[in-house]
JSON list of C-alpha atoms in Angstrom, two decimals:
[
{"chain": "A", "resi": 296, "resn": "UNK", "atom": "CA", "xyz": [-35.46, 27.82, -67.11]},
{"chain": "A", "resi": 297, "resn": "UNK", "atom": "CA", "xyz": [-37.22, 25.96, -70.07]},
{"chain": "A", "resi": 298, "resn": "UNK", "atom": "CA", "xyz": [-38.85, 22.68, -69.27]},
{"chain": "A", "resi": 299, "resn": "UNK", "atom": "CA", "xyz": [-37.36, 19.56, -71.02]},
{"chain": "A", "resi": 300, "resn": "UNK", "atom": "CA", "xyz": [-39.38, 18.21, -73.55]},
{"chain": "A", "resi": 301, "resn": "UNK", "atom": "CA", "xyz": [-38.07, 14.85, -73.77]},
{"chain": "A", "resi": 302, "resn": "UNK", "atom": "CA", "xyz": [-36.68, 12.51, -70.93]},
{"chain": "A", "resi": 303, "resn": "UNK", "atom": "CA", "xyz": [-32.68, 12.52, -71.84]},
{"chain": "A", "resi": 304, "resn": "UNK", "atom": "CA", "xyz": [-31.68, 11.08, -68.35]},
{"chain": "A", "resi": 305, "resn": "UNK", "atom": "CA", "xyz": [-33.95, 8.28, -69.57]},
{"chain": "A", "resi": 306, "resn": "UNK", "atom": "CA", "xyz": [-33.05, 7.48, -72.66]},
{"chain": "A", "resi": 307, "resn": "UNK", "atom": "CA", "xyz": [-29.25, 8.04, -71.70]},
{"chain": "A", "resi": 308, "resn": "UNK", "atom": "CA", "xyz": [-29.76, 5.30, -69.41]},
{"chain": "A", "resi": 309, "resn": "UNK", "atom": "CA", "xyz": [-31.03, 2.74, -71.09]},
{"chain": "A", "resi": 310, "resn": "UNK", "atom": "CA", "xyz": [-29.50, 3.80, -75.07]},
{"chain": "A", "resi": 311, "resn": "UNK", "atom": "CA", "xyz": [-26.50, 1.41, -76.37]},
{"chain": "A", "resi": 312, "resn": "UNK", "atom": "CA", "xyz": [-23.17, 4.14, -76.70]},
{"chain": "A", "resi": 313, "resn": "UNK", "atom": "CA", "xyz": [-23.93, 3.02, -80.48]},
{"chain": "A", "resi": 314, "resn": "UNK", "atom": "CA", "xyz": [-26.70, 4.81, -80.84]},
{"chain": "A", "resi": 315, "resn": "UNK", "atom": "CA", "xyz": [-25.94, 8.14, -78.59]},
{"chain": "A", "resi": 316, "resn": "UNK", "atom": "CA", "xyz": [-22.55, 7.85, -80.89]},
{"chain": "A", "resi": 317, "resn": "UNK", "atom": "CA", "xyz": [-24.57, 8.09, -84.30]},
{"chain": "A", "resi": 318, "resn": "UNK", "atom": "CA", "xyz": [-26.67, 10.68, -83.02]},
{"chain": "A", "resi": 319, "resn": "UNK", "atom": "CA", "xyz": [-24.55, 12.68, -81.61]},
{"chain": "A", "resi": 320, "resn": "UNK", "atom": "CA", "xyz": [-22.79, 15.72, -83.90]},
{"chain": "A", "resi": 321, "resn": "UNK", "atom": "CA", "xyz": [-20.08, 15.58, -81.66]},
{"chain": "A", "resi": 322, "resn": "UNK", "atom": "CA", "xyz": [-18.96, 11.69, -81.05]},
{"chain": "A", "resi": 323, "resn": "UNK", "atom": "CA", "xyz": [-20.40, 10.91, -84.51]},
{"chain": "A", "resi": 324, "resn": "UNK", "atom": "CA", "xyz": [-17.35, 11.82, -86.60]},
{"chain": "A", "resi": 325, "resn": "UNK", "atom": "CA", "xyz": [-14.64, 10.67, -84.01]},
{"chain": "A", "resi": 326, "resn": "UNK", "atom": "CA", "xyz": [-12.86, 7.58, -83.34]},
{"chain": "A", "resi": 327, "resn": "UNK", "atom": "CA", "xyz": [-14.23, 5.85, -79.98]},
{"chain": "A", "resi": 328, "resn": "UNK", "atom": "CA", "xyz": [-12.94, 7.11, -76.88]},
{"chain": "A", "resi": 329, "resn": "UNK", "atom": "CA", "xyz": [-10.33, 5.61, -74.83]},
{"chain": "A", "resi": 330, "resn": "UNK", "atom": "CA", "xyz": [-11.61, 2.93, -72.09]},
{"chain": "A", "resi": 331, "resn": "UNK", "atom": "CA", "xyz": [-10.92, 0.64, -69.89]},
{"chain": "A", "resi": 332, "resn": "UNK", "atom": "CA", "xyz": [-11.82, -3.29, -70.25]},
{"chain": "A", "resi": 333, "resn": "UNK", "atom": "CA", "xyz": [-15.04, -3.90, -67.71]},
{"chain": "A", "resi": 334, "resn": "UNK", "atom": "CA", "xyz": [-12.01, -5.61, -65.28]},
{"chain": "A", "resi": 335, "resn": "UNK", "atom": "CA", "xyz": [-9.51, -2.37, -66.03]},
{"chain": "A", "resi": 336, "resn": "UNK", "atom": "CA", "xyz": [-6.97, -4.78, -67.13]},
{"chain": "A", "resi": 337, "resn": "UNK", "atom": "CA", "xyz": [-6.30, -3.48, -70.53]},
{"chain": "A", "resi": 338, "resn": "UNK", "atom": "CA", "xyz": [-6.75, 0.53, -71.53]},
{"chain": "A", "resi": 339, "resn": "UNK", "atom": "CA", "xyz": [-7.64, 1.14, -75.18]},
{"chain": "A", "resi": 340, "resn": "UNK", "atom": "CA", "xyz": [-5.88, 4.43, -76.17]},
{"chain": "A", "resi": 341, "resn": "UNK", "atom": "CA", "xyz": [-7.55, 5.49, -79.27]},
{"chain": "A", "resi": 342, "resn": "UNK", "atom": "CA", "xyz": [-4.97, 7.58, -80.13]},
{"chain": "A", "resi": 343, "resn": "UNK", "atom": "CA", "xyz": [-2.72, 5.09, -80.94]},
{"chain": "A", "resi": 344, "resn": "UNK", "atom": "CA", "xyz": [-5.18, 2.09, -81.87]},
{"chain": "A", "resi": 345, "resn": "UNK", "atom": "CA", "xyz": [-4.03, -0.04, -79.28]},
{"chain": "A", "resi": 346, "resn": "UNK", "atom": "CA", "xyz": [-4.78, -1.89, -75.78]},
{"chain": "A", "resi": 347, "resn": "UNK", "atom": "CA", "xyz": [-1.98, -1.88, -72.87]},
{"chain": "A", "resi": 348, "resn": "UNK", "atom": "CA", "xyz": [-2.10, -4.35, -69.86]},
{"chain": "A", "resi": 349, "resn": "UNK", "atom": "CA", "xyz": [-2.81, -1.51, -66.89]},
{"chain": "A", "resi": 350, "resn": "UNK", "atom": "CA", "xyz": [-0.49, -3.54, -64.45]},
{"chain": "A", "resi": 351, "resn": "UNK", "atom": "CA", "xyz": [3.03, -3.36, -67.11]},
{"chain": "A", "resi": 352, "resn": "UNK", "atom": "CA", "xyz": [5.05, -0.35, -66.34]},
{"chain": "A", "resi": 353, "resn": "UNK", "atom": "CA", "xyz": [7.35, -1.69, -69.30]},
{"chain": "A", "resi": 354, "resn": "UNK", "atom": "CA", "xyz": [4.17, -2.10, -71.68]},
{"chain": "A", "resi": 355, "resn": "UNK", "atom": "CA", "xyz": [3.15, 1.76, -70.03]},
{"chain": "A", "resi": 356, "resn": "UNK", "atom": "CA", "xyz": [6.15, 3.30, -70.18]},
{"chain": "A", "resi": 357, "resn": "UNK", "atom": "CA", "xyz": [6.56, 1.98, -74.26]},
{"chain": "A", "resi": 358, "resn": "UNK", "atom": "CA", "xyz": [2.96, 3.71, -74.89]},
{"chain": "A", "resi": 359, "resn": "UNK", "atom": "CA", "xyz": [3.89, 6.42, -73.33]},
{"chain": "A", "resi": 360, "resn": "UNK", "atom": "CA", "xyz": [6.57, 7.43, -75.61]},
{"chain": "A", "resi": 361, "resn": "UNK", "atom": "CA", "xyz": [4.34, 6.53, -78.56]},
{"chain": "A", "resi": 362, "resn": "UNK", "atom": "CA", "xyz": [1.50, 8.66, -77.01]},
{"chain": "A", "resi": 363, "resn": "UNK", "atom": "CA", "xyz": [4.52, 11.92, -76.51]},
{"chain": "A", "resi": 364, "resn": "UNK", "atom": "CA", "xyz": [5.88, 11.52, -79.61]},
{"chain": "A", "resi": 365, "resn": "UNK", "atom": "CA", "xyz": [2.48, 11.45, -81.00]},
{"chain": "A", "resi": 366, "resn": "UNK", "atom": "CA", "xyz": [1.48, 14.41, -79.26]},
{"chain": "A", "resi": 367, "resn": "UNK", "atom": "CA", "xyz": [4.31, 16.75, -80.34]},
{"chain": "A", "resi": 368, "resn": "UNK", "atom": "CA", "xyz": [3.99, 15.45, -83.94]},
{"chain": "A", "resi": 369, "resn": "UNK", "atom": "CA", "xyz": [0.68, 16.64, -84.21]},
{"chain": "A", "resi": 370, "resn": "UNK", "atom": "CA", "xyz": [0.99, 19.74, -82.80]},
{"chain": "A", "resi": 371, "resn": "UNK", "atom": "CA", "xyz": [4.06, 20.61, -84.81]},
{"chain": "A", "resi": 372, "resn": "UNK", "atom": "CA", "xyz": [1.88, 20.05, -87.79]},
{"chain": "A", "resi": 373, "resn": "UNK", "atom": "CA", "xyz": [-0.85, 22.45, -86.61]},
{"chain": "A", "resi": 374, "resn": "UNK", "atom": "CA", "xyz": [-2.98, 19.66, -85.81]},
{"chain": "A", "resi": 375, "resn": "UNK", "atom": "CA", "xyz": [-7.20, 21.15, -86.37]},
{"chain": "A", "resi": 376, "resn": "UNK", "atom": "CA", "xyz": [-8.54, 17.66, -85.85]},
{"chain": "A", "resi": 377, "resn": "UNK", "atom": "CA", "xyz": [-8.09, 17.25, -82.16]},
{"chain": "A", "resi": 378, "resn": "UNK", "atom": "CA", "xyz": [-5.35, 14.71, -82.60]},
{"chain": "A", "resi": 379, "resn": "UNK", "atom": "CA", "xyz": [-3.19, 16.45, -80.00]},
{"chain": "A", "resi": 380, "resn": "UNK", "atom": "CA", "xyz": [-6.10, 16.40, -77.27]},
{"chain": "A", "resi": 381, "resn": "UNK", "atom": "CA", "xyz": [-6.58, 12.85, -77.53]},
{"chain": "A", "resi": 382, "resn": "UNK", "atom": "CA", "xyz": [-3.05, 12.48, -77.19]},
{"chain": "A", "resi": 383, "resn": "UNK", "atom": "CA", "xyz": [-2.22, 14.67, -74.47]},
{"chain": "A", "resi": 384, "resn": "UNK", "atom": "CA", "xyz": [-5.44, 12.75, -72.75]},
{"chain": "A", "resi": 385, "resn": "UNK", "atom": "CA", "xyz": [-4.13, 9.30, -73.06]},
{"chain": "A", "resi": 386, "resn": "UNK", "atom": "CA", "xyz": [-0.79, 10.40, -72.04]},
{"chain": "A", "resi": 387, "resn": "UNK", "atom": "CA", "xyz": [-2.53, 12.04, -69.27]},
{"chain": "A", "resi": 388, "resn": "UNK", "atom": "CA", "xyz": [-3.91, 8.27, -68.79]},
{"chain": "A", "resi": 389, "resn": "UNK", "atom": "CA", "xyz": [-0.91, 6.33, -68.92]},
{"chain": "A", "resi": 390, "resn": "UNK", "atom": "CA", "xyz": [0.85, 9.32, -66.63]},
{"chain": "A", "resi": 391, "resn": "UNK", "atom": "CA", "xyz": [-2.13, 7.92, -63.91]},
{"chain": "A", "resi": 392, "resn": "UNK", "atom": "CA", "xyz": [-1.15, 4.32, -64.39]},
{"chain": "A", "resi": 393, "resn": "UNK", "atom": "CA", "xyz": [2.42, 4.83, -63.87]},
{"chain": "A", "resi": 394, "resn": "UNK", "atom": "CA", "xyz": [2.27, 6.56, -60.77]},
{"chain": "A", "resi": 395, "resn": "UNK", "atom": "CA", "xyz": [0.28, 4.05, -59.09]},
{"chain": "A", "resi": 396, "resn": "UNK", "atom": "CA", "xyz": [2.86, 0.99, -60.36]},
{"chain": "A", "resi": 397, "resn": "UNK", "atom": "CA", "xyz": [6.13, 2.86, -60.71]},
{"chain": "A", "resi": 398, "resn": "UNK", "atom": "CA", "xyz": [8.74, 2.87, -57.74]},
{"chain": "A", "resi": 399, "resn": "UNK", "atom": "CA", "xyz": [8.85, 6.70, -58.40]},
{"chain": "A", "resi": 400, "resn": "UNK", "atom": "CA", "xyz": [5.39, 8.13, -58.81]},
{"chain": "A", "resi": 401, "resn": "UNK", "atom": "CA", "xyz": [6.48, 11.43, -58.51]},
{"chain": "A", "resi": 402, "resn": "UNK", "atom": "CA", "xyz": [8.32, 11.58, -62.03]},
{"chain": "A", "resi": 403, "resn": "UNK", "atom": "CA", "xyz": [3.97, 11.20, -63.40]},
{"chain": "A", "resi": 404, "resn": "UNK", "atom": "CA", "xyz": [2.03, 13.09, -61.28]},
{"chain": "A", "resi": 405, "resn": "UNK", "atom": "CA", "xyz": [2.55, 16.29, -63.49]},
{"chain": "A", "resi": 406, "resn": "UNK", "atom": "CA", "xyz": [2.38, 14.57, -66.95]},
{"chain": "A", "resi": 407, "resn": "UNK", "atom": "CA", "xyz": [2.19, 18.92, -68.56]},
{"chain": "A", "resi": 408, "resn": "UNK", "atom": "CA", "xyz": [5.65, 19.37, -66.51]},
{"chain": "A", "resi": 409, "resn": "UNK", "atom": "CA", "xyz": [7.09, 15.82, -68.03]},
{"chain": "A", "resi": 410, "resn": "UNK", "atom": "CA", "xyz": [5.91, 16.79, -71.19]},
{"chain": "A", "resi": 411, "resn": "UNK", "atom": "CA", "xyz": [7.34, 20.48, -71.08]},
{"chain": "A", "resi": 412, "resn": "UNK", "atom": "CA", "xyz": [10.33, 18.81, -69.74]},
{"chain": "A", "resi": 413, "resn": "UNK", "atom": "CA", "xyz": [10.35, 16.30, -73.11]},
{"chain": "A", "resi": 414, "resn": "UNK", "atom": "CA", "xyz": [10.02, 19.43, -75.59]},
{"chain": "A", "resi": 415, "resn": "UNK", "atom": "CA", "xyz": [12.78, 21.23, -73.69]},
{"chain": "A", "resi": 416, "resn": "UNK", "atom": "CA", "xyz": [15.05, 18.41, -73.56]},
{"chain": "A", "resi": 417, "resn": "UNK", "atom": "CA", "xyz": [14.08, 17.48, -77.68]},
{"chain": "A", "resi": 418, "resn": "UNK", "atom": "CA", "xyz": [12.74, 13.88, -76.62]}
]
């Protein structure tokens, strides 16, 4: 195996997400990912531009729709700029939340069967 020339763990550890994002060919011409706020309160889902409070199933479930609807509009438009894979990541996301708050988890713990159920059912 070739030797590394230059120490990336180090530099990965101590280089500001601005600068691996400028230099990087792949995060350089993409919107920031989705994260979570240091105290996981909020999520910012990038593919809608907004934050959610992690602990509102009404504020989830909202995105959620937003994040679907999203989803299948870009793919119905033979999305090539990875819209639908942020998408189907958040929704992914917000599927997680909701199964930890909702009274019936099970309806997110497959959020591919909920949204094959959504395109069958033309939600």
């Amino acid at each position: 195996m070739r030797k590394k020339e230059f120490d990336w763990d180090g530099y990965f550890s101590s280089a500001s997400f601005r600068q691996i994002r400028e230099l990087s060919p792949e995060l350089s011409n993409r919107r920031v990912p989705s994260v979570y706020s240091p105290d996981r309160q909020l999520l910012y889902l990038t593919s809608l531009d907004i934050d959610v409070q992690t602990n509102d199933e009404a504020e989830l479930v909202a995105a959620l729709n937003e994040v679907r609807n999203l989803y299948f509009s870009a793919r119905s438009a033979g999305s090539t700029n990875g819209k639908d894979v942020i998408a189907h990541t958040d929704f992914a996301e917000i599927c997680s939340l909701l199964a930890n708050l909702s009274e019936d988890p099970d309806e997110y713990l497959d959020p591919d069967a909920l949204l094959e159920q959504a395109s069958t059912s033309g939600a």
